[in-house]
Short mmCIF file of C-alpha atoms and ligand atoms in Angstrom, two decimals:
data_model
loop_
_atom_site.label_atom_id
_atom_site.label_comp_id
_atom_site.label_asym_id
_atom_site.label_seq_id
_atom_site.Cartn_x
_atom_site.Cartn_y
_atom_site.Cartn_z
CA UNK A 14 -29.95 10.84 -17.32
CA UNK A 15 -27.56 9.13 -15.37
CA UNK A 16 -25.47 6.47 -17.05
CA UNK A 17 -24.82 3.38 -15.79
CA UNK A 18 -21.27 1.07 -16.58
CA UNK A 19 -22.40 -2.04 -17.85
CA UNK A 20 -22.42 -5.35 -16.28
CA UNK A 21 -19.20 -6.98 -16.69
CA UNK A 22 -17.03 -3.66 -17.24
CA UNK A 23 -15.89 -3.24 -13.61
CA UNK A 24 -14.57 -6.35 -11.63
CA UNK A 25 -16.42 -6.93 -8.09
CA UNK A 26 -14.99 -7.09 -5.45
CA UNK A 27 -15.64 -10.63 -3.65
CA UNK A 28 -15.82 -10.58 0.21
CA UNK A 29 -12.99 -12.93 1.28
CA UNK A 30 -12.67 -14.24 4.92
CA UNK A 31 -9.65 -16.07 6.27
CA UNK A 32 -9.92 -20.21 5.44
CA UNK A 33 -10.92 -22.02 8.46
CA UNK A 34 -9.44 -25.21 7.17
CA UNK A 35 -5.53 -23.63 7.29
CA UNK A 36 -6.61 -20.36 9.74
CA UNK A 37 -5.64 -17.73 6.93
CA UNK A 38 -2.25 -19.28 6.61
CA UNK A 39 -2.54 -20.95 3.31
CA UNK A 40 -0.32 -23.71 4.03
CA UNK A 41 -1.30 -27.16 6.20
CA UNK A 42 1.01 -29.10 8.24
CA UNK A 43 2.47 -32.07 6.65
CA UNK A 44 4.17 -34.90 8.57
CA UNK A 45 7.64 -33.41 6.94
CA UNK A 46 6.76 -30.18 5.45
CA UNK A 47 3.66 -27.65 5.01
CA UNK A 48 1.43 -27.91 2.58
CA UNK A 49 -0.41 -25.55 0.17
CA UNK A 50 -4.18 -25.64 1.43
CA UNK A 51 -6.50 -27.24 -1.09
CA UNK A 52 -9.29 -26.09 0.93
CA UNK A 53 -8.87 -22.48 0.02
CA UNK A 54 -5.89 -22.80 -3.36
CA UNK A 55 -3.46 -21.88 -1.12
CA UNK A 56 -4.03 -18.39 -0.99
CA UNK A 57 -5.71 -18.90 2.80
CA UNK A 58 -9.12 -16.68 1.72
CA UNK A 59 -11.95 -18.35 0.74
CA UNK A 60 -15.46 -16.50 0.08
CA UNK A 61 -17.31 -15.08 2.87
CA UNK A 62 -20.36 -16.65 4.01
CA UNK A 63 -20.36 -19.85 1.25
CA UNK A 64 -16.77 -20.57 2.39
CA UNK A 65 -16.32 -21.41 -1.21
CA UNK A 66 -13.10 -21.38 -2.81
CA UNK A 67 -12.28 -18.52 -5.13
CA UNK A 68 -10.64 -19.97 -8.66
CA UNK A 69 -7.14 -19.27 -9.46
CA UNK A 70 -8.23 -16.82 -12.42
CA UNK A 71 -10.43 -14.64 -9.98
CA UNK A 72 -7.75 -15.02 -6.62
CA UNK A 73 -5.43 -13.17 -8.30
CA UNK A 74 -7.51 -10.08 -9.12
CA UNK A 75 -9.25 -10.36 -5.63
CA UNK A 76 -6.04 -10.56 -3.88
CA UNK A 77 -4.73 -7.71 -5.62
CA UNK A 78 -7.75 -5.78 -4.73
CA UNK A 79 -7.16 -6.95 -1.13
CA UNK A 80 -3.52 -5.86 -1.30
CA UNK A 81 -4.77 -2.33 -2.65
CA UNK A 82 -6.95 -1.55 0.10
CA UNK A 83 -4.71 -2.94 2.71
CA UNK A 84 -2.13 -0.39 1.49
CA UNK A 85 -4.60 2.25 1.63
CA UNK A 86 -4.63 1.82 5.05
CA UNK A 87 -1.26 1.41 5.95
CA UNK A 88 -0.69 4.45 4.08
CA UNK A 89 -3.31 6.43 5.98
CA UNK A 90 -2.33 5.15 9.23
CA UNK A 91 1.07 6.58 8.20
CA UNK A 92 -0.03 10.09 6.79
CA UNK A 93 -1.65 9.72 10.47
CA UNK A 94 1.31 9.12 12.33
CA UNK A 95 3.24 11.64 10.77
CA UNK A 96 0.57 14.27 11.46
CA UNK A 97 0.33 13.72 15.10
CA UNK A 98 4.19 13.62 15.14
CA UNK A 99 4.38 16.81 13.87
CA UNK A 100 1.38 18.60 15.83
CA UNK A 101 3.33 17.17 19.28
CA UNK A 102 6.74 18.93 17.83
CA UNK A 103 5.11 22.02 17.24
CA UNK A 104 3.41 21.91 20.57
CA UNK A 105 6.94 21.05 22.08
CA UNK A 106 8.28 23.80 20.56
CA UNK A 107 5.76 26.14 21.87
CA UNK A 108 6.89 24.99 24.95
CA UNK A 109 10.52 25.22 24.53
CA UNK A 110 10.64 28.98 24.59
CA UNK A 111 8.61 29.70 27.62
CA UNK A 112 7.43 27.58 29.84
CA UNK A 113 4.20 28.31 32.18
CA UNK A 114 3.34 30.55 29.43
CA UNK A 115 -0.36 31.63 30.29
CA UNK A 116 -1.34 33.87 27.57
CA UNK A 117 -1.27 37.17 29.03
ZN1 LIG B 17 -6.90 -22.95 3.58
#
């Protein structure tokens, strides 16, 4: 039998989507300076779908989640970059030696 973590041992994940009040910038105009948005507690996420605002307690953890992931990405985007970079100087060095090489 398969067992199951129980409610309320892992944190979920909330689906945030950028605050249309402040456009994912967190911070409002003011006539002299910019504001935190109280729209989404200046963090410029609220929840996706309800547009609801996520507490301070909870934005902090789903934030960091958010960060997590988006460095996830920017580190496999990176591993990715670096492995075509490497496949093109390998196929430059190929070339280097003899050129119009055909193969036989
Ligand atoms: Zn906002």
């Amino acid at each position: 039998m398969k067992k199951e973590p129980g409610p309320g041992f892992r944190k979920k994940q909330i689906e945030l989507e950028p605050c249309p009040i402040c456009k994912g910038k967190a911070v409002m105009k003011g006539v002299f300076y910019e504001l935190a948005c109280a729209d989404c507690n200046g963090s410029g996420w609220v929840i996706a779908g309800s547009k609801l605002v996520v507490s301070t307690d909870e934005l902090v953890t789903q934030l960091s989640f958010k960060l997590q992931q988006a460095q996830r990405e920017i580190a496999a985007l990176k591993s990715q970059m670096v492995g075509r970079q490497s496949q093109y100087e390998k196929l430059n060095r190929l070339g280097a030696g003899g050129t119009n090489y055909t193969g036989d």
